[in-house]
């Protein structure tokens, strides 16, 4: 099937790495003459970029697939499954889901245009691993946002946290050559991007493949690129967060005073069982260093409740840590056993109801913290990067402050893509509201 003039739709589940991968795939298809379409119903090709991190992410994929199958009964539709579920369940998907025409794992996206053009009728499964870095379509990225750009700096993960499927779906760490990263950031700056987000499952372990220069050196290089005003990065594993990195952040005027630092649990014994390789004390020490170096730094985190064997006391340790750190935002999950992981071999011993109660308790505690924190912004004027208009009301603009909080605001002129001073007038637990003051 020639791609020329065909319409494609990509639905992305999962993390920012998947989002950026989808932007690359969209770019590759567009450069072969296809056009992106807003809905599966209007498309010739639908690609689902999947996530396998929790059972729920799998369920979401199968439910979307069901919807696409009913569309496929009425019209010609090529369906592709890519991403982490594709890598994990390659043969099961091929044998049991006849509606899927091609299955491509995260290391083989460069082959998608050729698969659609030449081979999809043979039901291709393409899930080979590769050792070194493989550059996908450096020049053909179709980005979702014209102001803030994702830049992938590494793929894979070597950490094998006991609950996590990512090392099995994405493979071992491969680092992108620093030159390519720098070139991409220069290009974004030339295109008018104001913010970049460097992406990897564990950015702190980055090493340039030829020179061995580390993540802090990469940040120093990126910091020198003119016109990019805000730099963010994720995800940082606390065990690899060096004091040198904290000082690099402090020295830079562009690196935002904001950090996503996944905790997972506030209990040292649970962290040990999770194979996280830091203790509650190490984590709190790191938070202390960051807060001392950068006043007002905004921290966010990921937390899992109900890990096998988690006692009430261990859960309380997580709960109490929230009040010590006072995160700006948390992402919290019920533990979900995943295939191939060491934790999935343990009995999933915390009852579902207990996991549910713990999650609600944690989220309520955090909500109180966020309400308190957000109230303290009322009356202050914050620098906000306007990323678009609010989805609910197009007369309202939406952006993020340096701390990566959502700020919705009114403005008399079109400020999309610009930095705007916004005076905060109201707040909720999850966002701030205000008016532009220029
Ligand atoms: N590389 C990142 C995050 C990867 S997955 C890191 O190291 O932090 C994103 C989040 O999903 C994790 O931080 C964890 O909180 C959650 N997660 C991963 N596996 C999970 C599982 N089996 N059950 C519940 N949550 C899980
Ligand atoms: Fe998963 Fe741990 Fe790797 Fe993060 S660091 S992707 S949680 S194995
Ligand atoms: Fe999900 Fe794969 Fe990302 S499992 S979180 S899409 S690396």
Short mmCIF file of C-alpha atoms and ligand atoms in Angstrom, two decimals:
data_model
loop_
_atom_site.label_atom_id
_atom_site.label_comp_id
_atom_site.label_asym_id
_atom_site.label_seq_id
_atom_site.Cartn_x
_atom_site.Cartn_y
_atom_site.Cartn_z
CA UNK A 1 0.00 0.00 0.00
CA UNK A 2 1.54 3.30 -1.05
CA UNK A 3 1.56 5.83 1.78
CA UNK A 4 0.99 8.76 -0.55
CA UNK A 5 -2.25 10.55 0.34
CA UNK A 6 -3.18 7.97 3.01
CA UNK A 7 -4.55 9.14 6.35
CA UNK A 8 -3.07 7.82 9.57
CA UNK A 9 -3.97 8.16 13.22
CA UNK A 10 -1.64 7.34 16.13
CA UNK A 11 -3.07 6.71 19.59
CA UNK A 12 -0.41 6.89 22.30
CA UNK A 13 -0.58 5.30 25.75
CA UNK A 14 2.13 5.45 28.42
CA UNK A 15 5.07 7.70 29.15
CA UNK A 16 6.66 10.73 27.49
CA UNK A 17 9.12 8.39 25.73
CA UNK A 18 6.16 6.86 23.94
CA UNK A 19 4.82 10.33 23.12
CA UNK A 20 8.13 11.27 21.54
CA UNK A 21 8.37 7.93 19.68
CA UNK A 22 4.90 8.57 18.22
CA UNK A 23 6.08 12.00 17.04
CA UNK A 24 8.95 10.26 15.23
CA UNK A 25 6.63 7.68 13.64
CA UNK A 26 4.22 10.44 12.54
CA UNK A 27 7.18 12.29 11.00
CA UNK A 28 8.36 9.22 9.09
CA UNK A 29 4.88 8.53 7.68
CA UNK A 30 4.35 12.17 6.73
CA UNK A 31 7.67 12.32 4.91
CA UNK A 32 6.39 9.45 2.73
CA UNK A 33 3.31 11.48 1.76
CA UNK A 34 0.75 10.32 4.36
CA UNK A 35 -1.30 12.80 6.42
CA UNK A 36 -2.22 12.59 10.06
CA UNK A 37 -5.92 12.42 10.87
CA UNK A 38 -7.73 13.31 14.08
CA UNK A 39 -9.82 10.14 14.34
CA UNK A 40 -9.61 6.41 13.57
CA UNK A 41 -12.94 6.57 11.68
CA UNK A 42 -11.43 8.95 9.10
CA UNK A 43 -8.16 6.99 8.75
CA UNK A 44 -6.69 4.30 6.48
CA UNK A 45 -4.06 3.33 9.04
CA UNK A 46 -4.34 3.34 12.85
CA UNK A 47 -1.27 2.78 14.99
CA UNK A 48 -1.58 2.12 18.71
CA UNK A 49 1.57 2.94 20.67
CA UNK A 50 1.12 0.76 23.73
CA UNK A 51 2.19 0.71 27.39
CA UNK A 52 2.61 -2.41 29.52
CA UNK A 53 3.55 -0.86 32.85
CA UNK A 54 0.36 -1.87 34.71
CA UNK A 55 -2.55 -4.22 34.02
CA UNK A 56 -4.73 -1.15 33.51
CA UNK A 57 -2.56 0.05 30.61
CA UNK A 58 -3.06 -3.33 28.94
CA UNK A 59 -6.81 -3.17 29.48
CA UNK A 60 -6.93 0.26 27.84
CA UNK A 61 -5.14 -1.11 24.79
CA UNK A 62 -7.50 -4.08 24.41
CA UNK A 63 -10.52 -1.85 24.82
CA UNK A 64 -9.30 0.53 22.07
CA UNK A 65 -8.52 -2.47 19.88
CA UNK A 66 -12.12 -3.66 20.31
CA UNK A 67 -13.38 -0.26 19.12
CA UNK A 68 -11.05 -0.36 16.09
CA UNK A 69 -12.20 -3.89 15.25
CA UNK A 70 -15.77 -2.68 14.90
CA UNK A 71 -14.60 0.14 12.58
CA UNK A 72 -12.59 -2.40 10.58
CA UNK A 73 -15.74 -4.44 9.96
CA UNK A 74 -17.24 -1.48 8.10
CA UNK A 75 -14.22 -0.16 6.16
CA UNK A 76 -10.65 -0.97 5.12
CA UNK A 77 -8.33 -0.22 8.00
CA UNK A 78 -4.72 -1.23 8.60
CA UNK A 79 -4.10 -1.62 12.35
CA UNK A 80 -0.60 -1.58 13.81
CA UNK A 81 0.38 -2.29 17.43
CA UNK A 82 3.71 -0.77 18.45
CA UNK A 83 5.44 -0.05 21.77
CA UNK A 84 5.81 -2.02 24.97
CA UNK A 85 2.84 -4.44 24.71
CA UNK A 86 3.85 -5.17 21.10
CA UNK A 87 7.36 -6.12 22.27
CA UNK A 88 6.11 -8.18 25.19
CA UNK A 89 3.23 -10.11 23.63
CA UNK A 90 4.48 -10.25 20.04
CA UNK A 91 3.51 -13.87 19.20
CA UNK A 92 0.31 -13.92 21.26
CA UNK A 93 -0.88 -10.78 19.49
CA UNK A 94 0.05 -12.23 16.10
CA UNK A 95 -1.73 -15.52 16.74
CA UNK A 96 -4.77 -14.38 18.69
CA UNK A 97 -5.62 -10.91 17.40
CA UNK A 98 -6.33 -11.27 13.72
CA UNK A 99 -7.37 -7.63 13.43
CA UNK A 100 -3.77 -6.46 14.00
CA UNK A 101 -1.85 -6.19 10.72
CA UNK A 102 1.62 -5.42 12.04
CA UNK A 103 3.41 -5.57 15.38
CA UNK A 104 6.54 -3.48 15.90
CA UNK A 105 8.60 -3.19 19.09
CA UNK A 106 10.30 0.00 20.33
CA UNK A 107 13.62 -0.69 18.56
CA UNK A 108 12.22 -1.02 15.06
CA UNK A 109 10.16 2.06 14.35
CA UNK A 110 12.35 3.00 11.38
CA UNK A 111 10.86 -0.01 9.56
CA UNK A 112 7.20 1.04 9.92
CA UNK A 113 6.90 2.99 6.62
CA UNK A 114 8.32 0.04 4.64
CA UNK A 115 6.16 -2.47 6.50
CA UNK A 116 3.03 -0.53 5.57
CA UNK A 117 4.18 0.03 1.99
CA UNK A 118 5.26 -3.53 1.20
CA UNK A 119 4.49 -6.15 3.78
CA UNK A 120 1.52 -5.57 6.04
CA UNK A 121 -0.61 -8.17 4.23
CA UNK A 122 1.83 -10.84 5.47
CA UNK A 123 1.25 -9.78 9.10
CA UNK A 124 4.73 -8.67 10.02
CA UNK A 125 6.11 -8.96 13.57
CA UNK A 126 9.23 -6.90 14.05
CA UNK A 127 10.63 -6.97 17.57
CA UNK A 128 14.41 -7.40 17.22
CA UNK A 129 16.71 -5.97 19.86
CA UNK A 130 19.66 -3.76 19.03
CA UNK A 131 22.73 -3.09 21.11
CA UNK A 132 23.97 0.34 20.18
CA UNK A 133 22.06 3.54 19.61
CA UNK A 134 19.81 3.61 16.56
CA UNK A 135 18.73 7.02 15.31
CA UNK A 136 15.10 7.22 14.10
CA UNK A 137 14.21 9.90 11.54
CA UNK A 138 16.19 12.76 13.03
CA UNK A 139 14.76 15.24 10.55
CA UNK A 140 11.17 14.08 10.26
CA UNK A 141 9.63 14.58 13.68
CA UNK A 142 6.02 15.72 13.66
CA UNK A 143 5.74 17.36 17.06
CA UNK A 144 2.50 17.84 18.94
CA UNK A 145 3.48 21.11 20.58
CA UNK A 146 5.27 24.01 18.82
CA UNK A 147 6.62 25.52 22.06
CA UNK A 148 7.88 22.68 24.26
CA UNK A 149 9.81 19.85 22.62
CA UNK A 150 10.76 16.36 23.77
CA UNK A 151 14.32 15.18 23.09
CA UNK A 152 15.05 11.51 23.77
CA UNK A 153 18.61 11.02 25.06
CA UNK A 154 18.61 7.31 25.90
CA UNK A 155 16.49 4.19 25.55
CA UNK A 156 16.02 1.20 27.84
CA UNK A 157 16.77 0.61 31.49
CA UNK A 158 19.32 -1.47 33.41
CA UNK A 159 17.82 -1.12 36.87
CA UNK A 160 15.44 -4.04 37.15
CA UNK A 161 13.31 -2.67 39.94
CA UNK A 162 11.57 -5.83 41.09
CA UNK A 163 8.04 -4.77 40.02
CA UNK A 164 8.87 -3.16 36.68
CA UNK A 165 8.40 -4.49 33.19
CA UNK A 166 10.27 -1.70 31.38
CA UNK A 167 13.68 -3.46 31.19
CA UNK A 168 11.89 -6.36 29.47
CA UNK A 169 10.02 -4.23 26.96
CA UNK A 170 12.69 -1.63 26.22
CA UNK A 171 15.86 -3.65 26.79
CA UNK A 172 19.21 -2.46 28.14
CA UNK A 173 20.31 1.16 28.19
CA UNK A 174 21.55 2.67 24.95
CA UNK A 175 22.73 6.27 24.95
CA UNK A 176 22.27 8.73 22.13
CA UNK A 177 25.46 10.43 20.94
CA UNK A 178 25.74 13.87 22.52
CA UNK A 179 26.31 15.51 19.11
CA UNK A 180 22.92 14.32 17.87
CA UNK A 181 21.21 15.61 21.00
CA UNK A 182 22.87 19.00 20.69
CA UNK A 183 21.97 19.21 16.98
CA UNK A 184 18.33 18.44 17.75
CA UNK A 185 18.17 21.09 20.46
CA UNK A 186 19.73 23.68 18.11
CA UNK A 187 17.11 22.83 15.54
CA UNK A 188 14.33 23.25 18.09
CA UNK A 189 15.77 26.63 19.08
CA UNK A 190 15.83 27.70 15.41
CA UNK A 191 12.20 26.63 15.07
CA UNK A 192 11.21 28.90 17.96
CA UNK A 193 10.90 26.32 20.75
CA UNK A 194 11.20 27.88 24.20
CA UNK A 195 11.41 24.75 26.34
CA UNK A 196 12.92 21.30 25.95
CA UNK A 197 12.45 18.15 28.00
CA UNK A 198 15.28 15.63 27.87
CA UNK A 199 13.86 12.12 28.12
CA UNK A 200 15.05 8.70 29.27
CA UNK A 201 13.98 6.00 31.74
CA UNK A 202 16.96 6.94 33.88
CA UNK A 203 18.61 10.08 32.51
CA UNK A 204 21.18 10.22 35.33
CA UNK A 205 22.99 7.19 33.95
CA UNK A 206 23.50 8.88 30.55
CA UNK A 207 27.01 8.61 29.07
CA UNK A 208 28.04 9.83 25.64
CA UNK A 209 28.90 6.58 23.79
CA UNK A 210 32.19 7.86 22.35
CA UNK A 211 33.57 10.22 25.00
CA UNK A 212 31.90 8.87 28.15
CA UNK A 213 30.81 12.42 29.14
CA UNK A 214 28.01 12.25 31.69
CA UNK A 215 24.53 13.73 32.08
CA UNK A 216 25.75 16.80 33.96
CA UNK A 217 28.10 17.56 31.01
CA UNK A 218 25.21 17.12 28.59
CA UNK A 219 23.17 19.60 30.62
CA UNK A 220 26.07 22.09 30.53
CA UNK A 221 26.21 21.80 26.73
CA UNK A 222 22.45 22.19 26.31
CA UNK A 223 22.49 25.14 28.68
CA UNK A 224 24.71 27.04 26.20
CA UNK A 225 22.27 26.78 23.31
CA UNK A 226 20.73 30.22 22.70
CA UNK A 227 16.97 30.86 22.68
CA UNK A 228 15.96 27.78 24.64
CA UNK A 229 14.86 29.34 27.92
CA UNK A 230 13.67 26.40 30.00
CA UNK A 231 15.29 22.97 30.28
CA UNK A 232 13.67 20.02 32.06
CA UNK A 233 14.60 16.36 32.23
CA UNK A 234 13.06 13.09 33.34
CA UNK A 235 13.21 10.52 34.81
CA UNK A 236 15.86 10.77 37.50
CA UNK A 237 16.61 7.70 39.59
CA UNK A 238 17.48 8.86 43.13
CA UNK A 239 20.36 6.35 43.36
CA UNK A 240 22.18 8.05 40.45
CA UNK A 241 21.46 11.64 41.39
CA UNK A 242 24.92 13.01 42.13
CA UNK A 243 25.78 16.21 44.04
CA UNK A 244 27.55 17.30 40.81
CA UNK A 245 24.21 17.12 39.01
CA UNK A 246 22.51 19.15 41.74
CA UNK A 247 25.22 21.81 41.40
CA UNK A 248 24.88 21.81 37.61
CA UNK A 249 21.17 22.53 38.08
CA UNK A 250 21.92 25.31 40.54
CA UNK A 251 24.50 26.98 38.28
CA UNK A 252 22.19 27.06 35.28
CA UNK A 253 19.73 29.88 34.71
CA UNK A 254 17.77 27.73 32.28
CA UNK A 255 17.34 24.40 34.07
CA UNK A 256 14.00 24.71 35.81
CA UNK A 257 13.87 24.51 39.59
CA UNK A 258 11.77 21.41 39.21
CA UNK A 259 12.49 17.71 39.45
CA UNK A 260 10.57 14.46 39.14
CA UNK A 261 12.24 12.14 41.65
CA UNK A 262 10.40 8.80 41.90
CA UNK A 263 10.25 7.58 45.49
CA UNK A 264 8.10 4.42 45.08
CA UNK A 265 7.98 3.84 48.84
CA UNK A 266 8.92 5.74 51.99
CA UNK A 267 9.90 2.54 53.77
CA UNK A 268 13.51 1.37 53.61
CA UNK A 269 12.51 -2.28 53.88
CA UNK A 270 10.07 -2.00 50.97
CA UNK A 271 12.66 -0.09 48.91
CA UNK A 272 15.07 -2.93 49.54
CA UNK A 273 12.55 -5.51 48.37
CA UNK A 274 11.88 -3.32 45.32
CA UNK A 275 15.61 -3.34 44.48
CA UNK A 276 15.67 0.47 44.41
CA UNK A 277 19.17 0.70 45.94
CA UNK A 278 18.52 3.70 48.23
CA UNK A 279 16.98 4.05 51.66
CA UNK A 280 14.41 6.46 53.07
CA UNK A 281 17.30 8.32 54.72
CA UNK A 282 19.36 8.61 51.48
CA UNK A 283 16.32 9.90 49.65
CA UNK A 284 15.53 12.50 52.29
CA UNK A 285 19.17 13.57 52.36
CA UNK A 286 19.09 14.15 48.62
CA UNK A 287 15.86 16.14 48.92
CA UNK A 288 17.55 18.21 51.65
CA UNK A 289 20.53 18.98 49.39
CA UNK A 290 18.27 19.97 46.51
CA UNK A 291 16.12 22.22 48.69
CA UNK A 292 19.17 23.89 50.24
CA UNK A 293 20.77 24.54 46.86
CA UNK A 294 17.62 25.69 45.08
CA UNK A 295 15.12 27.55 47.24
CA UNK A 296 11.55 26.73 46.31
CA UNK A 297 12.46 23.77 44.06
CA UNK A 298 9.29 21.99 42.94
CA UNK A 299 9.43 18.22 43.43
CA UNK A 300 7.11 15.54 42.10
CA UNK A 301 7.22 11.78 42.50
CA UNK A 302 5.82 8.32 41.72
CA UNK A 303 4.55 6.06 44.51
CA UNK A 304 3.37 2.45 44.51
CA UNK A 305 1.08 1.24 47.30
CA UNK A 306 0.45 -2.39 48.19
CA UNK A 307 3.75 -3.87 47.04
CA UNK A 308 3.85 -7.58 48.06
CA UNK A 309 4.16 -7.83 51.83
CA UNK A 310 3.72 -4.07 52.45
CA UNK A 311 2.61 -3.77 56.09
CA UNK A 312 0.46 -1.00 57.54
CA UNK A 313 3.56 0.38 59.25
CA UNK A 314 5.52 0.40 55.98
CA UNK A 315 2.65 2.22 54.30
CA UNK A 316 2.59 4.79 57.14
CA UNK A 317 6.26 5.51 56.36
CA UNK A 318 5.29 6.52 52.84
CA UNK A 319 2.39 8.60 54.13
CA UNK A 320 4.56 10.45 56.63
CA UNK A 321 7.22 11.20 54.01
CA UNK A 322 4.69 13.24 52.03
CA UNK A 323 4.55 15.75 54.86
CA UNK A 324 8.33 15.96 55.09
CA UNK A 325 9.00 16.52 51.39
CA UNK A 326 5.80 18.39 50.49
CA UNK A 327 5.73 17.47 46.81
CA UNK A 328 4.06 19.77 44.30
CA UNK A 329 2.44 16.74 42.71
CA UNK A 330 2.49 12.93 42.97
CA UNK A 331 1.59 10.08 40.64
CA UNK A 332 0.41 7.15 42.73
CA UNK A 333 -0.52 3.61 41.73
CA UNK A 334 -1.76 0.36 43.21
CA UNK A 335 0.86 -2.33 42.76
CA UNK A 336 0.09 -4.40 39.68
CA UNK A 337 1.93 -7.71 39.11
CA UNK A 338 3.67 -7.76 35.73
CA UNK A 339 4.88 -10.76 33.75
CA UNK A 340 8.62 -11.63 33.88
CA UNK A 341 9.28 -9.41 36.91
CA UNK A 342 10.72 -10.91 40.13
CA UNK A 343 7.89 -9.35 42.21
CA UNK A 344 5.28 -11.21 40.16
CA UNK A 345 6.66 -14.47 41.57
CA UNK A 346 5.81 -13.33 45.10
CA UNK A 347 2.26 -13.72 46.39
CA UNK A 348 0.33 -10.50 45.65
CA UNK A 349 -0.40 -10.45 49.35
CA UNK A 350 -1.98 -7.07 50.00
CA UNK A 351 -5.75 -7.44 49.41
CA UNK A 352 -7.24 -5.31 46.65
CA UNK A 353 -9.45 -3.44 49.16
CA UNK A 354 -6.40 -2.57 51.29
CA UNK A 355 -4.49 -1.31 48.26
CA UNK A 356 -7.49 0.78 47.32
CA UNK A 357 -7.82 2.26 50.82
CA UNK A 358 -4.10 3.04 51.00
CA UNK A 359 -4.18 4.75 47.63
CA UNK A 360 -7.15 6.92 48.63
CA UNK A 361 -5.51 7.79 51.95
CA UNK A 362 -2.27 8.75 50.20
CA UNK A 363 -4.03 10.82 47.58
CA UNK A 364 -6.17 12.62 50.17
CA UNK A 365 -3.13 13.46 52.26
CA UNK A 366 -1.34 14.82 49.19
CA UNK A 367 -4.42 16.77 48.15
CA UNK A 368 -4.33 18.66 51.46
CA UNK A 369 -0.65 19.48 50.91
CA UNK A 370 -1.33 20.72 47.39
CA UNK A 371 -4.25 22.92 48.49
CA UNK A 372 -2.02 24.52 51.14
CA UNK A 373 0.88 24.99 48.69
CA UNK A 374 -1.29 26.36 45.92
CA UNK A 375 -2.99 28.86 48.24
CA UNK A 376 0.41 30.37 48.97
CA UNK A 377 0.67 31.40 45.29
CA UNK A 378 -2.48 33.56 45.40
CA UNK A 379 -1.60 37.22 44.81
CA UNK A 380 1.83 36.33 43.37
CA UNK A 381 2.87 36.88 39.76
CA UNK A 382 4.44 33.83 38.12
CA UNK A 383 6.30 33.40 34.85
CA UNK A 384 4.18 31.03 32.74
CA UNK A 385 4.99 29.43 29.41
CA UNK A 386 1.71 29.43 27.49
CA UNK A 387 1.33 26.08 25.73
CA UNK A 388 -2.15 26.47 24.25
CA UNK A 389 -5.75 27.26 24.99
CA UNK A 390 -7.75 25.41 27.61
CA UNK A 391 -9.53 22.38 26.15
CA UNK A 392 -12.73 23.20 28.01
CA UNK A 393 -12.91 26.94 27.23
CA UNK A 394 -10.98 28.45 24.32
CA UNK A 395 -11.05 31.95 25.83
CA UNK A 396 -8.82 30.64 28.60
CA UNK A 397 -5.10 30.04 28.03
CA UNK A 398 -3.17 27.21 29.59
CA UNK A 399 0.49 26.85 30.45
CA UNK A 400 3.02 25.75 33.03
CA UNK A 401 5.08 27.68 35.54
CA UNK A 402 8.71 26.87 36.29
CA UNK A 403 7.55 24.31 38.88
CA UNK A 404 5.60 22.52 36.12
CA UNK A 405 2.21 23.33 37.62
CA UNK A 406 -0.73 23.83 35.30
CA UNK A 407 -1.70 27.52 35.19
CA UNK A 408 -4.91 28.54 33.42
CA UNK A 409 -5.36 32.24 32.81
CA UNK A 410 -7.18 34.99 31.01
CA UNK A 411 -5.38 37.29 28.61
CA UNK A 412 -6.54 40.09 26.30
CA UNK A 413 -4.15 39.02 23.51
CA UNK A 414 -3.10 35.72 21.93
CA UNK A 415 -0.08 34.60 23.95
CA UNK A 416 0.27 30.97 22.82
CA UNK A 417 3.98 30.07 22.66
CA UNK A 418 5.07 33.01 24.82
CA UNK A 419 6.25 33.54 28.37
CA UNK A 420 3.59 35.51 30.22
CA UNK A 421 3.55 37.06 33.71
CA UNK A 422 0.38 35.72 35.34
CA UNK A 423 -1.07 37.02 38.60
CA UNK A 424 -2.62 34.10 40.47
CA UNK A 425 -6.15 34.81 41.72
CA UNK A 426 -7.57 31.36 42.50
CA UNK A 427 -6.42 27.79 42.92
CA UNK A 428 -7.60 24.22 43.24
CA UNK A 429 -5.54 21.21 44.36
CA UNK A 430 -4.35 20.42 40.85
CA UNK A 431 -4.01 23.79 39.09
CA UNK A 432 -3.67 27.54 39.49
CA UNK A 433 -5.80 30.25 37.90
CA UNK A 434 -5.01 33.86 37.13
CA UNK A 435 -4.77 36.81 34.75
CA UNK A 436 -1.91 37.95 32.54
CA UNK A 437 -0.48 41.25 33.76
CA UNK A 438 1.28 42.92 30.81
N1 LIG B 1 11.80 5.11 34.81
C1 LIG B 1 10.93 5.69 35.68
C2 LIG B 1 9.47 5.30 35.60
C3 LIG B 1 9.01 4.13 34.87
S1 LIG B 1 7.38 3.59 34.98
C4 LIG B 1 11.45 5.48 37.09
O1 LIG B 1 12.37 4.79 37.32
O2 LIG B 1 10.89 6.01 38.00
C5 LIG B 1 6.48 4.86 35.78
C6 LIG B 1 5.98 4.52 37.14
O3 LIG B 1 5.06 3.45 37.08
C7 LIG B 1 7.02 4.05 38.11
O4 LIG B 1 7.75 5.08 38.66
C8 LIG B 1 6.19 3.30 39.14
O5 LIG B 1 5.75 4.16 40.16
C9 LIG B 1 5.00 2.82 38.35
N2 LIG B 1 5.04 1.37 38.15
C10 LIG B 1 5.97 0.66 37.47
N3 LIG B 1 5.68 -0.66 37.56
C11 LIG B 1 4.55 -0.78 38.29
C12 LIG B 1 3.77 -1.88 38.74
N4 LIG B 1 4.11 -3.13 38.46
N5 LIG B 1 2.66 -1.63 39.47
C13 LIG B 1 2.32 -0.35 39.79
N6 LIG B 1 3.02 0.72 39.40
C14 LIG B 1 4.13 0.53 38.66
FE1 LIG B 2 11.37 0.56 35.83
FE2 LIG B 2 13.07 0.94 37.79
FE3 LIG B 2 13.88 1.17 35.25
FE4 LIG B 2 12.25 2.98 36.29
S1 LIG B 2 14.35 2.56 36.97
S2 LIG B 2 12.05 2.01 34.30
S3 LIG B 2 10.97 1.80 37.68
S4 LIG B 2 13.21 -0.71 36.25
FE1 LIG B 3 4.78 2.16 29.54
FE2 LIG B 3 6.75 1.32 28.08
FE3 LIG B 3 6.73 3.82 28.91
S1 LIG B 3 5.74 0.16 29.66
S2 LIG B 3 5.67 3.65 30.87
S3 LIG B 3 5.30 2.90 27.53
S4 LIG B 3 8.49 2.51 28.69
#
